[in-house]
Amino acid sequence: MDHLPIGTARKGKMLYDNDPYLLPFKEAIDLRHERISGARKRIAGPGGGRLCDAVGNHLYYGLHRTEEGSWVFREWAPNATRIYLIGDFNGWKRTGGYALSPVGDGNWEIVIPDFFIHHGDLYKLYIEWPGGGAERLPAYATRAVQDEETKAFCAQVWDPQESYSWKNGRPVRVSNPLIYECHIGMSSEEEKVSSFDEFRRTVLPRVADLGYNVIQIMALQEHPYYGSFGYQVSNFYALSSRFGTPEEFKALVDEAHGLGISVIMDLVHSHSVENEAEGLSMFDGTEDLYFHSGPQGRHPAWGSRCFNYGKDAAVWFLLSNCKYWLEEYHLDGFRFDGVTSMLYWDHGLEKAFSGYDAYFDSGVDESAVTYLALANMLVHELVPSALTIAEDVSGMAGLAAPFEEGGVGFDFRMAMGVADHWIKWIKEKTDEEWSPGEIWYELTNKREDEKTISYAECHDQALVGDKTLIFRLVDEKMYTSMDKASHDLVVERGVALHKMIRLVTLATCGGGYLNFMGNEFGHPEWIDFPREGNGWSYKYARRQWSLDNPLLYYHDLCSFDAAMISFIKETGCLEDRPELLVSDEEKKVLIFKRKNAIFAANFHPGASYADYAFAAPAGEYVTALDSDAVEFGGPARLDDSVHHFTRPVRSDEGNQSTDDILSLYLPCRSVVVYKVLEQ
């Protein structure tokens, strides 16, 4: 098959035209495409209008000022028999003056004079239904705050005198995202919940210096339990107040844009908390307002509620949610969490996904597929430069392919198996058993028509109960021997492999790369949020930035991370596909080309090779990046000033062969990048 730039669409062709293994599923792919097209027309209209213009529930529901200067509040609760607005403004009493009126189709409304409600007031709904009633937070609440003593949440009126004034526009579209995954609350070295403002002042400049062009922020949607890492969302339209105000978050996004950094958020549309007082569960006394009823409406592994993507109310709620975050906070896209759980009726639990059948059989929730396609359409209509990423372990074909080709429309999918393989090799094999061929296969085994985000480790590997790469490689020596003066052999091995693993992962990625906050310098400890089991401690829910010290290996690992990111950006290597040149099982050598650079990795634990010769494109090569360099904590076994020239090879008949030979010195446990000099 001819090689196109990563993710390039073949105009006028469908998925099955490019992949013969998909031909047996042609009918299913066509039906899926028609189903999505029909859903789009039903929402946007048959005239080809924009989907994003047809969706905007958040502009109607919730608390808003009217043009006359009063307040209007609306809620959808079709099973309700009576609804009261209660809060600071009426002593939290259910009074007739604050009773909502039904206005049809399950909608309720109340108009309140301006002077009754003030910025900062706390409020809730009290919803009555046949046989019961309870306090609820509005489904479209844009701010919720938690009482320090009772831990209960209330909605809060947010109407500051001055709205935020944006200074910077969105950055240009990121073709090859280099993502810095982060969590605001644990971004401080202090044992506390950090803030948007502190992150903007202290961490954002660090991200810019490292060279990452995207930050992916976790836990932005309000969630009752801090330790859920933000994945048990209760209030989908509310920015988590534990990190600061909406204006402070806007300032963070704005400053990132000024630095040329795009900002995407972890968007959780895969499930919702079971909490009834804070969330959507049993909102109006019914369990299926936005969710499936019965067992299908409850996630067996996560203990949460599952949206019914075949229900208009859920689809409009979630599509409007995408629009709200993009417009209100000028975000540049989303990483959709838990996509596998959405796509399959069994949530993909303990499922092998060993063949294409699983992507198109009755186990697929086609309504979820349709919703995700609509969400991608809306996002890209609203912000053409937006970036959408699917977190999917199933490998569903077409997920990150254009809708026009029969795909779902994500820009990228997460290459989640890469991190798992690194863990497997470290845990289960000795260094001598590592296979360059296996490494190459597992890191490059990606669909040619879809782009992927690779990572050696993300937040998952840093959570308590698991181990980061550096912890697996060095273990308890992290606490005693990371001082460069110690010259500990275990640490030296770990530092060398840490650099190799990260660079080889980046250099073989399918168009994008991700690093979790702190892992660029080999953060030494796991993440464990405050919980009863650890005495509600913040000791491990933070980042120890001070370890990035010139006397410690952490500093050298960080310097290497910045250097490899810089090299990739400056050369545009990721625009082309990686091409294998050498896979030497005996000598543990892996050499590959990407654009005009050659990556030469020697994984052997002890053997270095002088004059290692291999076929390479003709030219003059110079060292562009050397993991063995002293500034990266290596023993500096190479003379990086030397220029390397290919030499032609003569055939037996005396004619020059089409191949040229490049000979290099390959130190053990190192990866060196050579760049061809332009003639």
XYZ file of C-alpha atoms in Angstrom, residues 35 39 42-43 288-292 296 306-316 318 342 345 365-372 374:
33
model
C -27.665 6.353 10.783
C -29.443 11.857 13.256
C -32.989 15.378 12.470
C -31.193 17.847 14.775
C -34.259 7.029 33.236
C -34.415 10.800 32.747
C -30.970 10.816 31.090
C -29.899 7.235 31.753
C -30.891 3.708 30.923
C -28.116 -1.296 31.862
C -24.825 5.101 32.229
C -26.279 7.591 29.761
C -28.885 6.447 27.260
C -27.410 7.781 24.014
C -30.542 6.721 22.185
C -32.589 9.250 24.140
C -32.937 12.778 22.750
C -32.716 14.352 26.198
C -29.305 12.797 26.846
C -27.953 13.618 23.385
C -29.033 17.269 23.533
C -24.296 16.228 26.125
C -19.683 3.999 25.734
C -23.215 -2.713 25.826
C -24.306 0.463 21.207
C -24.868 2.159 17.859
C -26.592 5.073 19.583
C -23.337 5.804 21.407
C -21.418 5.638 18.114
C -23.893 8.111 16.636
C -23.577 10.469 19.601
C -19.766 10.479 19.394
C -22.334 14.091 16.259
